[in-house]
CSV table of C-alpha atoms in Angstrom, one decimal:
chain,number,residue,atom,x,y,z
A,22,MET,CA,61.8,-13.8,50.2
A,23,GLU,CA,60.6,-17.3,49.1
A,24,GLN,CA,59.8,-16.0,45.7
A,25,ALA,CA,63.3,-14.6,45.3
A,26,ARG,CA,64.8,-18.0,46.2
A,27,ALA,CA,62.4,-19.7,43.7
A,28,GLY,CA,63.4,-17.3,41.0
A,29,GLU,CA,67.1,-18.0,41.6
A,30,PHE,CA,66.4,-21.7,41.5
A,31,ASP,CA,64.5,-21.4,38.2
A,32,GLU,CA,67.3,-19.3,36.7
A,33,PHE,CA,69.8,-22.0,37.7
A,34,VAL,CA,67.8,-24.7,36.2
A,35,ALA,CA,67.2,-22.8,33.0
A,36,ALA,CA,70.8,-22.0,32.6
A,37,ARG,CA,72.2,-25.4,33.5
A,38,TRP,CA,69.5,-27.9,32.3
A,39,SER,CA,71.3,-28.8,29.0
A,40,ALA,CA,74.6,-29.4,30.6
A,41,LEU,CA,73.1,-31.4,33.5
A,42,LEU,CA,71.2,-33.5,31.0
A,43,HIS,CA,74.3,-34.2,29.0
A,44,LEU,CA,76.2,-35.2,32.1
A,45,ALA,CA,73.3,-37.4,33.1
A,46,ARG,CA,73.3,-39.1,29.7
A,47,LEU,CA,77.0,-39.9,30.1
A,48,LEU,CA,76.5,-41.2,33.6
A,49,THR,CA,73.7,-43.5,32.6
A,50,GLY,CA,75.5,-44.9,29.5
A,51,GLY,CA,73.4,-42.9,27.0
A,52,ASP,CA,70.0,-43.8,28.2
A,53,ARG,CA,68.1,-40.6,27.6
A,54,HIS,CA,65.0,-41.6,29.7
A,55,ARG,CA,67.1,-42.6,32.7
A,56,ALA,CA,69.1,-39.4,32.3
A,57,GLU,CA,66.1,-37.2,32.3
A,58,ASP,CA,64.8,-39.0,35.4
A,59,LEU,CA,68.3,-38.7,37.1
A,60,VAL,CA,68.3,-34.9,36.4
A,61,GLN,CA,64.8,-34.4,37.7
A,62,ASP,CA,65.3,-36.4,40.9
A,63,SER,CA,68.6,-34.5,41.5
A,64,LEU,CA,66.9,-31.1,41.0
A,65,VAL,CA,64.2,-32.0,43.4
A,66,LYS,CA,66.9,-32.7,46.0
A,67,LEU,CA,68.6,-29.5,45.1
A,68,TRP,CA,65.3,-27.6,45.6
A,69,PHE,CA,65.1,-28.8,49.2
A,70,ALA,CA,68.7,-27.9,49.8
A,71,TRP,CA,68.6,-24.6,47.9
A,72,PRO,CA,68.4,-22.4,51.0
A,73,LYS,CA,71.8,-23.9,52.1
A,74,VAL,CA,73.6,-24.3,48.8
A,75,GLY,CA,72.0,-21.8,46.5
A,76,ASP,CA,74.4,-19.0,47.2
A,77,GLU,CA,77.5,-21.2,47.4
A,78,ALA,CA,77.9,-24.2,45.0
A,79,PRO,CA,74.6,-25.5,43.6
A,80,GLU,CA,76.3,-27.0,40.6
A,81,ALA,CA,78.7,-29.0,42.6
A,82,TYR,CA,75.9,-30.1,44.9
A,83,VAL,CA,73.6,-31.3,42.1
A,84,ARG,CA,76.6,-33.0,40.4
A,85,THR,CA,77.4,-35.0,43.5
A,86,VAL,CA,73.7,-36.0,43.9
A,87,MET,CA,73.6,-37.1,40.3
A,88,VAL,CA,76.8,-39.2,40.5
A,89,ARG,CA,75.7,-40.9,43.6
A,90,ALA,CA,72.2,-41.5,42.3
A,91,ALA,CA,73.6,-42.9,39.0
A,92,ALA,CA,75.9,-45.3,41.0
A,93,ARG,CA,72.9,-46.6,43.0
A,94,SER,CA,70.7,-46.9,39.9
A,95,ALA,CA,73.5,-48.9,38.1
A,96,ARG,CA,73.3,-51.5,40.8
A,97,ARG,CA,69.6,-52.1,40.1
A,98,ARG,CA,68.7,-54.8,37.6
A,99,TRP,CA,65.4,-53.4,36.5
A,100,TRP,CA,64.4,-49.8,36.0
A,101,GLY,CA,60.7,-50.2,35.1
A,102,GLU,CA,59.1,-49.6,31.8
A,103,ARG,CA,61.1,-48.3,28.9
A,104,PRO,CA,59.1,-45.8,26.8
A,105,VAL,CA,59.4,-46.0,23.0
A,106,GLU,CA,61.5,-43.3,21.4
A,107,ARG,CA,59.7,-40.6,19.4
A,108,LEU,CA,60.7,-39.8,15.8
A,109,PRO,CA,63.7,-37.6,15.7
A,110,ASP,CA,63.4,-33.9,14.9
A,111,THR,CA,64.1,-32.7,11.4
A,112,PRO,CA,67.8,-32.7,10.9
A,113,ALA,CA,69.6,-29.5,10.6
A,114,ALA,CA,71.3,-28.4,7.4
A,115,GLY,CA,74.5,-30.3,6.7
A,116,ASP,CA,75.5,-33.9,7.4
A,117,VAL,CA,76.4,-34.5,11.0
A,118,SER,CA,76.0,-38.2,10.9
A,119,ALA,CA,79.8,-38.8,11.5
A,120,ALA,CA,79.7,-36.8,14.7
A,121,VAL,CA,76.6,-38.5,15.9
A,122,ALA,CA,78.0,-42.0,15.1
A,123,GLU,CA,81.2,-41.2,17.0
A,124,ARG,CA,79.3,-39.8,20.0
A,125,SER,CA,77.1,-42.9,20.0
A,126,ARG,CA,80.1,-45.1,20.0
A,127,LEU,CA,81.6,-43.2,22.9
A,128,GLU,CA,78.3,-43.3,24.9
A,129,ALA,CA,78.0,-47.1,24.2
A,130,ALA,CA,81.6,-47.6,25.4
A,131,LEU,CA,80.9,-45.5,28.5
A,132,GLY,CA,77.9,-47.6,29.2
A,133,ARG,CA,80.0,-50.7,29.3
A,134,LEU,CA,82.2,-49.3,32.1
A,135,PRO,CA,81.4,-50.0,35.8
A,136,ALA,CA,79.4,-47.1,37.3
A,137,LYS,CA,82.2,-45.7,39.5
A,138,GLN,CA,84.7,-45.8,36.6
A,139,ARG,CA,82.2,-44.2,34.3
A,140,ALA,CA,81.5,-41.4,36.8
A,141,ALA,CA,85.2,-40.8,37.4
A,142,VAL,CA,86.0,-40.6,33.7
A,143,VAL,CA,83.0,-38.3,32.9
A,144,LEU,CA,83.6,-36.0,35.9
A,145,ARG,CA,87.4,-35.8,35.2
A,146,TYR,CA,87.4,-35.5,31.4
A,147,TYR,CA,83.9,-34.3,30.3
A,148,GLN,CA,83.3,-32.0,33.3
A,149,ASP,CA,87.0,-31.1,33.5
A,150,LEU,CA,87.0,-31.3,37.2
A,151,PRO,CA,90.2,-31.6,39.2
A,152,GLU,CA,90.8,-35.0,40.9
A,153,ARG,CA,90.0,-33.6,44.3
A,154,GLN,CA,86.5,-32.4,43.3
A,155,VAL,CA,85.9,-35.8,41.6
A,156,ALA,CA,86.9,-37.5,44.9
A,157,GLU,CA,84.4,-35.2,46.8
A,158,ALA,CA,81.6,-36.0,44.3
A,159,LEU,CA,82.2,-39.7,44.5
A,160,GLY,CA,82.8,-39.7,48.2
A,161,CYS,CA,86.1,-41.6,47.9
A,162,PRO,CA,89.9,-41.0,48.4
A,163,LEU,CA,92.0,-39.3,45.8
A,164,GLY,CA,93.9,-42.4,45.0
A,165,THR,CA,90.7,-44.3,44.3
A,166,VAL,CA,89.6,-41.6,41.8
A,167,ARG,CA,93.0,-41.9,40.1
A,168,SER,CA,92.6,-45.7,39.9
A,169,HIS,CA,89.0,-45.5,38.6
A,170,THR,CA,90.0,-42.9,36.1
A,171,ALA,CA,93.0,-44.8,34.8
A,172,ARG,CA,91.2,-48.1,34.6
A,173,GLY,CA,88.2,-46.4,32.9
A,174,VAL,CA,90.3,-44.7,30.3
A,175,ALA,CA,92.2,-47.9,29.6
A,176,ARG,CA,89.0,-49.9,29.2
A,177,LEU,CA,87.5,-47.1,26.9
A,178,ARG,CA,90.7,-47.3,24.7
A,179,GLN,CA,90.3,-51.0,24.5
A,180,LEU,CA,86.5,-50.9,23.7
A,181,LEU,CA,86.9,-48.1,21.1
A,182,ALA,CA,89.9,-49.9,19.4
A,183,ASP,CA,88.1,-53.2,19.2
A,184,VAL,CA,85.8,-52.0,16.5
A,185,ILE,CA,87.5,-49.7,14.1
A,186,GLU,CA,84.9,-48.7,11.6
A,187,PRO,CA,85.5,-45.9,9.2
A,188,VAL,CA,82.8,-43.3,9.8
A,189,GLY,CA,81.7,-41.5,6.8
């Protein structure tokens, strides 16, 4: 019985790792190392809750854990050592520099938002969750989600409009 549960958990992690990592990068303002730590810590918590949530809504559970952990982490002033980045992989055929530059601008702008606004915007527009699910994940009223989302989007527009650089 325990092996079957472990197998289901492994399948979930294998299927959702990439999406969870991307969500974590957005929640941490583009910091890859903090994002990996966030996903790993959240999956550990999911492992212990797996017997209860594995058959129902593991994605919603781990998303809520990630959002709350990212908000707590954003309040800290120091996160410990920062490892040096490795050299990037060999680029694929074709020039994707414009898309990378635009994505980097967006991640940098998201990183400048307060943690709650960033989480609301990411869950609402990147994860395409309805406002009610965002409110559940953030643990706040629906009106607060609307407020955080509206303010976050307005601030993103301002940040992205401040520096208009032609890409390419």
